[in-house]
Coordinates of C-alpha atoms and ligand atoms in Angstrom, one line a residue:
M132 CA -19.9 -21.2 -34.9
K133 CA -18.5 -18.1 -33.1
I134 CA -17.6 -18.4 -29.3
A135 CA -20.7 -16.2 -28.3
T136 CA -23.0 -18.6 -29.9
L137 CA -21.3 -21.6 -28.7
C138 CA -21.7 -20.1 -25.0
V139 CA -25.4 -20.1 -25.5
H140 CA -25.7 -23.4 -27.4
A141 CA -22.8 -25.9 -26.8
G142 CA -23.7 -28.8 -24.6
H143 CA -27.5 -28.0 -25.0
R144 CA -30.0 -29.9 -27.2
P145 CA -33.6 -30.2 -26.4
D146 CA -34.4 -32.9 -23.7
A147 CA -35.2 -36.1 -25.4
L148 CA -38.4 -36.8 -23.2
T149 CA -40.1 -33.3 -22.8
G150 CA -38.2 -30.9 -25.5
A151 CA -37.2 -28.7 -22.4
V152 CA -34.7 -26.3 -23.9
T153 CA -32.7 -25.9 -20.8
V154 CA -30.5 -29.0 -19.7
P155 CA -32.5 -30.7 -16.6
I156 CA -30.8 -31.0 -13.4
Y157 CA -30.5 -34.9 -13.3
A158 CA -30.6 -35.1 -9.4
T159 CA -30.0 -38.9 -9.4
S160 CA -27.3 -41.0 -7.9
T161 CA -28.2 -44.2 -10.1
Y162 CA -30.0 -45.1 -13.2
A163 CA -32.4 -48.2 -13.8
Y164 CA -31.0 -50.9 -16.1
T165 CA -33.4 -51.9 -19.0
R166 CA -32.7 -55.5 -18.2
F167 CA -30.0 -57.7 -16.9
G168 CA -26.6 -56.6 -18.2
E169 CA -28.2 -53.8 -20.1
H170 CA -28.4 -50.0 -19.4
R171 CA -29.1 -46.8 -21.4
G172 CA -25.5 -45.6 -21.2
W173 CA -25.7 -44.1 -17.6
E174 CA -25.1 -46.5 -14.7
Y175 CA -24.1 -44.4 -11.5
S176 CA -23.6 -40.6 -11.2
R177 CA -20.0 -40.6 -10.1
T178 CA -19.2 -42.1 -13.4
A179 CA -21.6 -40.0 -15.6
N180 CA -24.5 -37.5 -15.0
P181 CA -26.4 -36.1 -18.0
T182 CA -26.3 -32.4 -16.5
R183 CA -22.4 -32.8 -15.8
T184 CA -21.9 -34.4 -19.4
A185 CA -23.7 -31.4 -20.9
L186 CA -21.2 -28.9 -19.0
E187 CA -18.2 -31.1 -20.1
Q188 CA -19.5 -31.0 -23.8
A189 CA -20.0 -27.2 -23.5
M190 CA -16.4 -26.6 -22.0
A191 CA -14.7 -28.8 -24.7
A192 CA -16.5 -26.7 -27.4
L193 CA -15.6 -23.3 -26.1
E194 CA -11.9 -24.4 -25.3
G195 CA -11.6 -26.0 -28.7
G196 CA -10.8 -29.3 -27.0
A197 CA -11.6 -32.9 -27.6
D198 CA -12.7 -33.7 -24.0
A199 CA -13.6 -32.2 -20.7
C200 CA -14.0 -33.3 -17.0
G201 CA -16.0 -31.6 -14.6
F202 CA -14.7 -31.5 -10.9
A203 CA -15.9 -30.4 -7.4
S204 CA -13.8 -27.2 -7.5
G205 CA -11.0 -25.8 -9.3
M206 CA -8.5 -27.3 -6.8
A207 CA -10.0 -30.7 -7.5
A208 CA -9.4 -30.2 -11.3
I209 CA -5.9 -29.2 -10.7
D210 CA -5.3 -32.0 -8.3
A211 CA -6.5 -34.4 -11.1
V212 CA -4.1 -32.9 -13.3
T213 CA -1.3 -34.0 -11.0
D214 CA -2.6 -37.5 -10.7
L215 CA -1.6 -37.9 -14.4
L216 CA 1.9 -38.1 -12.9
Q217 CA 3.6 -40.5 -10.7
S218 CA 6.2 -40.8 -8.1
G219 CA 9.6 -39.7 -9.3
D220 CA 8.1 -37.4 -12.0
H221 CA 8.9 -33.6 -11.7
I222 CA 6.7 -30.5 -12.5
V223 CA 8.0 -27.0 -13.3
A224 CA 5.5 -24.4 -12.4
G225 CA 5.2 -20.7 -12.8
D226 CA 6.0 -18.9 -9.6
D227 CA 3.1 -16.8 -9.4
L228 CA 0.1 -19.1 -8.9
Y229 CA -3.3 -18.9 -7.1
G230 CA -2.2 -19.5 -3.4
G231 CA -4.3 -22.7 -3.0
T232 CA -2.4 -24.2 -6.2
H233 CA 0.9 -23.3 -4.5
R234 CA -0.2 -25.2 -1.5
L235 CA -1.4 -28.3 -3.4
F236 CA 2.0 -28.4 -5.1
T237 CA 4.1 -27.8 -1.9
S238 CA 2.0 -29.8 0.6
V239 CA 0.5 -32.6 -1.3
T240 CA 2.0 -33.2 -4.8
E241 CA 5.5 -33.1 -3.3
R242 CA 4.5 -35.5 -0.5
H243 CA 3.4 -38.0 -3.1
G244 CA 7.0 -38.0 -4.6
V245 CA 6.5 -35.5 -7.4
A246 CA 9.1 -32.7 -7.1
V247 CA 7.9 -29.2 -8.1
T248 CA 10.2 -26.4 -9.2
F249 CA 8.8 -22.8 -9.5
V250 CA 10.4 -20.4 -12.0
D251 CA 9.8 -16.7 -13.2
A252 CA 6.7 -17.2 -14.9
T253 CA 7.5 -14.4 -17.4
D254 CA 10.8 -16.0 -18.5
P255 CA 10.7 -18.8 -21.1
A256 CA 14.3 -19.5 -20.5
A257 CA 13.7 -20.1 -16.9
F258 CA 11.2 -22.8 -17.8
R259 CA 14.0 -24.5 -20.2
D260 CA 16.6 -24.3 -17.6
A261 CA 14.4 -26.0 -14.9
I262 CA 13.1 -28.8 -17.1
T263 CA 15.1 -32.2 -16.1
R264 CA 14.7 -35.5 -17.8
H265 CA 12.0 -36.4 -15.2
T266 CA 9.8 -33.3 -16.1
R267 CA 6.4 -34.4 -17.2
L268 CA 4.3 -31.5 -16.5
V269 CA 4.6 -27.7 -17.0
F270 CA 1.9 -25.7 -15.2
V271 CA 1.2 -22.0 -15.4
E272 CA -1.4 -19.5 -15.0
T273 CA -1.8 -16.4 -17.1
P274 CA -2.4 -13.5 -16.2
T275 CA -0.9 -14.5 -12.6
N276 CA -2.6 -14.0 -9.5
P277 CA -2.7 -11.4 -8.2
T278 CA 0.2 -9.3 -9.7
M279 CA -1.0 -9.8 -13.5
R280 CA 2.0 -10.8 -15.1
L281 CA 1.7 -12.9 -18.4
V282 CA 3.3 -16.2 -19.5
D283 CA 4.2 -16.5 -23.2
L284 CA 2.1 -19.5 -24.0
A285 CA 3.5 -20.3 -27.4
A286 CA 7.0 -20.1 -26.2
I287 CA 6.5 -22.5 -23.2
A288 CA 4.4 -24.9 -25.2
E289 CA 7.3 -25.3 -27.5
I290 CA 9.8 -25.7 -24.7
S291 CA 7.6 -28.1 -22.7
H292 CA 7.0 -30.4 -26.0
A293 CA 10.6 -30.4 -26.8
H294 CA 11.2 -32.1 -23.8
D295 CA 8.1 -34.5 -23.8
A296 CA 6.3 -32.6 -21.0
L297 CA 2.6 -31.6 -21.1
L298 CA 1.8 -28.0 -20.6
A299 CA -1.3 -27.3 -18.4
V300 CA -2.6 -23.6 -18.1
D301 CA -5.1 -22.2 -15.6
N302 CA -7.5 -20.0 -17.8
T303 CA -9.8 -19.0 -14.8
F304 CA -9.0 -15.2 -15.1
L305 CA -9.5 -14.9 -18.8
T306 CA -12.1 -17.6 -19.8
P307 CA -12.3 -19.1 -23.4
L308 CA -13.7 -15.8 -24.6
L309 CA -10.5 -13.9 -24.0
Q310 CA -7.8 -16.7 -24.3
Q311 CA -7.6 -20.2 -26.0
P312 CA -4.6 -21.9 -24.5
L313 CA -5.1 -25.2 -26.6
D314 CA -4.7 -22.8 -29.8
L315 CA -1.4 -21.5 -28.4
G316 CA -0.2 -25.2 -27.7
A317 CA -1.2 -26.2 -24.4
D318 CA -2.3 -29.9 -23.7
L319 CA -4.8 -29.1 -20.8
V320 CA -6.6 -26.2 -19.7
V321 CA -8.1 -26.1 -16.1
H322 CA -10.6 -23.5 -14.9
S323 CA -12.2 -22.8 -11.4
T324 CA -15.7 -22.5 -12.8
T325 CA -16.5 -21.0 -9.4
K326 CA -15.3 -17.8 -11.1
Y327 CA -16.4 -16.2 -14.3
L328 CA -18.0 -19.4 -15.8
N329 CA -20.5 -19.5 -13.2
G330 CA -20.5 -16.0 -12.8
H331 CA -23.0 -15.4 -9.9
S332 CA -20.9 -16.5 -7.0
D333 CA -23.5 -19.3 -6.1
G334 CA -21.6 -22.4 -6.7
L335 CA -18.1 -24.3 -6.7
G336 CA -16.8 -26.2 -9.5
G337 CA -13.7 -27.1 -11.8
V338 CA -13.2 -28.5 -15.1
V339 CA -10.1 -29.7 -17.1
V340 CA -10.3 -29.4 -20.9
T341 CA -7.9 -31.4 -23.3
G342 CA -7.3 -31.4 -27.0
V343 CA -5.8 -35.0 -26.7
P344 CA -8.4 -37.9 -26.4
D345 CA -6.2 -40.1 -24.8
L346 CA -5.6 -37.7 -21.8
G347 CA -9.4 -37.1 -21.7
E348 CA -9.9 -40.9 -21.2
R349 CA -7.2 -41.0 -18.4
L350 CA -8.7 -37.9 -16.8
H351 CA -12.3 -39.5 -16.9
T352 CA -10.6 -42.7 -15.1
I353 CA -9.3 -40.4 -12.4
Q354 CA -12.5 -38.5 -12.1
N355 CA -14.5 -41.7 -11.6
T356 CA -11.9 -43.2 -9.4
A357 CA -11.2 -40.4 -7.1
G358 CA -14.8 -39.1 -7.2
A359 CA -14.3 -35.5 -6.8
V360 CA -17.0 -34.7 -9.3
I361 CA -19.2 -31.7 -9.9
G362 CA -22.9 -32.2 -8.7
P363 CA -25.7 -31.7 -11.1
F364 CA -26.8 -28.6 -9.4
D365 CA -23.5 -26.8 -9.6
A366 CA -23.1 -28.1 -13.2
Y367 CA -26.5 -26.7 -14.1
L368 CA -25.5 -23.3 -12.5
V369 CA -22.2 -23.1 -14.6
L370 CA -24.4 -24.1 -17.8
R371 CA -26.7 -21.2 -17.1
G372 CA -23.8 -18.9 -16.4
L373 CA -22.1 -19.8 -19.6
K374 CA -25.2 -18.6 -21.7
T375 CA -24.4 -14.9 -20.7
L376 CA -20.7 -15.4 -20.6
A377 CA -19.8 -13.1 -23.6
A378 CA -22.3 -10.4 -22.4
R379 CA -20.9 -10.4 -18.9
M380 CA -17.0 -10.6 -20.0
A381 CA -17.9 -7.6 -22.3
A382 CA -19.3 -5.7 -19.3
H383 CA -16.6 -6.7 -16.8
E384 CA -13.9 -5.7 -19.4
S385 CA -15.3 -2.3 -20.3
N386 CA -15.7 -1.5 -16.4
A387 CA -12.1 -2.7 -15.6
G388 CA -10.4 -0.8 -18.6
R389 CA -12.1 2.5 -17.2
L390 CA -11.1 1.9 -13.4
A391 CA -7.5 0.9 -14.3
G392 CA -7.2 4.4 -15.9
V393 CA -8.7 5.9 -12.9
L394 CA -6.3 4.1 -10.5
A395 CA -3.1 4.8 -12.9
A396 CA -3.8 8.6 -12.5
A397 CA -4.6 8.5 -8.8
Q398 CA -2.1 10.0 -6.2
G399 CA -0.9 7.4 -3.6
V400 CA -1.2 4.4 -5.8
S401 CA 2.6 3.1 -6.6
A402 CA 1.6 0.5 -9.1
V403 CA -1.2 -0.5 -11.1
H404 CA -1.1 -4.2 -12.6
Y405 CA -3.5 -4.5 -15.6
P406 CA -2.6 -5.9 -18.9
G407 CA -4.8 -3.5 -20.8
L408 CA -2.5 -0.5 -19.7
A409 CA 0.0 0.6 -22.4
T410 CA 2.4 0.8 -19.2
H411 CA 2.1 -2.8 -18.4
P412 CA 5.4 -4.3 -19.3
Q413 CA 3.7 -7.1 -21.3
H414 CA 1.1 -5.2 -23.0
H415 CA 2.1 -6.4 -26.2
L416 CA 2.0 -9.9 -25.5
A417 CA -1.6 -9.6 -23.9
R418 CA -2.5 -8.0 -27.3
S419 CA -1.0 -10.9 -29.2
Q420 CA -2.0 -13.9 -27.2
Q421 CA -5.2 -12.6 -25.6
Q422 CA -8.6 -11.5 -27.1
G423 CA -9.1 -9.2 -24.3
F424 CA -7.7 -7.8 -21.1
G425 CA -10.1 -9.2 -18.4
A426 CA -11.4 -7.7 -15.3
M427 CA -8.7 -8.4 -12.7
I428 CA -6.6 -5.5 -11.3
S429 CA -4.2 -5.1 -8.6
F430 CA -2.4 -1.9 -7.3
D431 CA -0.2 -1.0 -4.5
L432 CA -1.1 1.4 -1.7
G433 CA 2.2 1.1 0.1
S434 CA 1.3 -0.3 3.4
E435 CA -1.1 -2.7 4.9
S436 CA -2.8 0.0 7.0
R437 CA -3.5 2.0 3.7
A438 CA -4.7 -1.2 2.0
A439 CA -6.9 -1.8 5.2
A440 CA -8.3 1.6 5.2
F441 CA -9.3 1.3 1.4
C442 CA -10.9 -2.3 1.9
D443 CA -12.9 -0.9 5.0
E444 CA -14.1 2.1 3.2
V445 CA -15.4 0.9 -0.1
Q446 CA -19.1 0.2 0.0
V447 CA -20.0 -1.3 -3.7
F448 CA -16.9 -3.4 -3.7
T449 CA -17.4 -6.1 -1.2
L450 CA -14.2 -7.2 1.0
A451 CA -14.1 -11.0 0.1
E452 CA -12.0 -13.8 -1.7
S453 CA -12.9 -15.1 -4.9
L454 CA -13.5 -13.3 -8.3
G455 CA -15.5 -13.3 -11.4
G456 CA -18.9 -12.8 -10.2
V457 CA -21.2 -10.0 -11.3
E458 CA -20.6 -8.2 -8.2
S459 CA -17.3 -6.4 -7.6
L460 CA -15.0 -7.7 -4.9
V461 CA -11.9 -6.4 -3.4
C462 CA -9.2 -8.5 -1.6
H463 CA -6.0 -8.1 0.2
P464 CA -3.9 -11.1 -1.3
A465 CA -1.3 -11.0 1.5
S466 CA -3.7 -11.7 4.3
M467 CA -6.3 -13.5 2.3
T468 CA -5.8 -15.4 -1.0
H469 CA -2.1 -15.7 -0.7
A470 CA -1.7 -16.1 2.9
A471 CA -0.5 -19.7 2.5
V472 CA 2.4 -18.6 0.2
P473 CA 5.5 -18.1 2.4
E474 CA 6.2 -14.5 3.2
H475 CA 9.7 -14.3 1.3
T476 CA 8.2 -15.6 -1.7
R477 CA 5.4 -12.9 -1.5
C478 CA 8.0 -10.3 -1.3
R479 CA 9.8 -11.8 -4.3
L480 CA 6.6 -11.8 -6.2
G481 CA 5.7 -8.3 -5.4
I482 CA 2.7 -9.4 -3.4
T483 CA 3.4 -6.7 -1.0
D484 CA 1.3 -5.8 2.3
G485 CA 0.0 -2.9 0.5
L486 CA -1.3 -4.7 -2.6
V487 CA -4.9 -4.7 -3.2
R488 CA -6.9 -6.8 -5.9
L489 CA -10.2 -5.9 -7.5
S490 CA -12.3 -8.2 -9.3
V491 CA -14.5 -5.6 -11.4
G492 CA -18.0 -6.5 -11.7
I493 CA -20.7 -5.3 -14.0
E494 CA -22.1 -2.6 -11.9
D495 CA -22.5 1.0 -13.3
V496 CA -19.0 2.1 -13.9
D497 CA -19.6 5.4 -12.3
D498 CA -20.7 4.0 -8.8
L499 CA -17.5 2.0 -9.1
R500 CA -15.4 4.8 -9.9
D501 CA -16.9 6.9 -7.1
D502 CA -16.4 3.9 -4.6
I503 CA -12.9 3.7 -5.6
E504 CA -12.2 7.4 -5.1
Q505 CA -13.8 7.1 -1.5
G506 CA -11.5 4.4 -0.7
L507 CA -8.3 6.1 -1.9
Q508 CA -9.2 9.1 0.1
A509 CA -9.6 6.9 3.3
A510 CA -6.1 5.4 2.4
A511 CA -4.6 8.7 2.0
R512 CA -5.7 9.8 5.4
V513 CA -3.6 7.0 6.9
S514 CA 0.1 8.3 7.7
Ligands
LIG182 N1 -7.4 -21.0 -9.9 C1 -7.3 -19.7 -9.8 C2 -6.6 -18.8 -10.7 C3 -8.1 -19.3 -8.6 O1 -8.2 -18.0 -8.4 C4 -8.7 -20.3 -7.9 C5 -9.5 -19.8 -6.6 O2 -9.5 -18.8 -6.3 C6 -8.5 -21.6 -8.2 C7 -7.7 -21.9 -9.3 C8 -9.2 -22.7 -7.3 O3 -10.6 -22.8 -7.5 P1 -11.7 -23.2 -6.4 O4 -11.6 -22.3 -5.3 O5 -13.0 -23.4 -7.2 O6 -11.1 -24.6 -5.9

């Protein structure tokens, strides 16, 4: 089946009791036993809940995996991946990650005795050089957030496996519609379902998908033991979002392509980071490992005061953290999503005080273009 068909149907089958075509929200914490020592396969909702199971089956099918686990947030999903490790193990991570992932690795994972080395995400040789005999996990995000650099997944998978390390990829920005990391050699894919998969900015969630059944079993044990599970209401919202994912991603991407062109031609914008632009340094890699370029764009206005003027001027773009909803959002990474990343690291990564990030929604592109032009004019009035 093609992926757009899977988006609508994977994980769904008519409800056994009523024939309902939509997976019901099983709002229950526990399940009646049929008799002493016998139950219907459902015991307690931390262990399994039918709405969550439907989402897990849908995500395993969409990513081409063997198993999936639903979590309370993207961060809970990433935390569960680190729980596969033990004290003394080592992680090599791309250096350009969501700020929360950076904070998890440096303030929680390292405290539990797992060392983390951050390397230039665009340079496979840097991963090879950083791997030690203790390295058990390589963790990357591609495109990176917010500078839209790409990680060569096939190359990093080969390096990781040559050293018996697992490769985990955060696929939140592109979704399985536009990138399938397991096909490129990854062992684990994580998502913040809060973003495109839900798509309507009305729920939090995360998921880990794996192509390795044994890893799936270990993750289900972590999920059941630590208990950071996605609830049935949030799981339902993601299932509902998945049905329109293909249509939404096409609209997001078409709008983003147009707006990236507008920004690239605008005065006062010193850099536009969007893999769909032929000028992007890794445009060829984007073409070969992705099925599309996504709808996240960042660009530099040269100073915090110009970035602030832009953010305060735009009307259709809402100034807010997060991304991937139908509505367009604007954010200032240095003071918002990446405020937890130390200043010297931000500088090195190009997360400057003038950098602005857009999550391009599905509104009419002419309104979005007009809004951006208003914002750029406001930025230009700042000396
Ligand atoms: N991964 C990426 C790429 C993100 O952008 C985010 C949040 O913005 C997360 C993970 C964390 O997800 P959540 O906010 O659902 O915990």
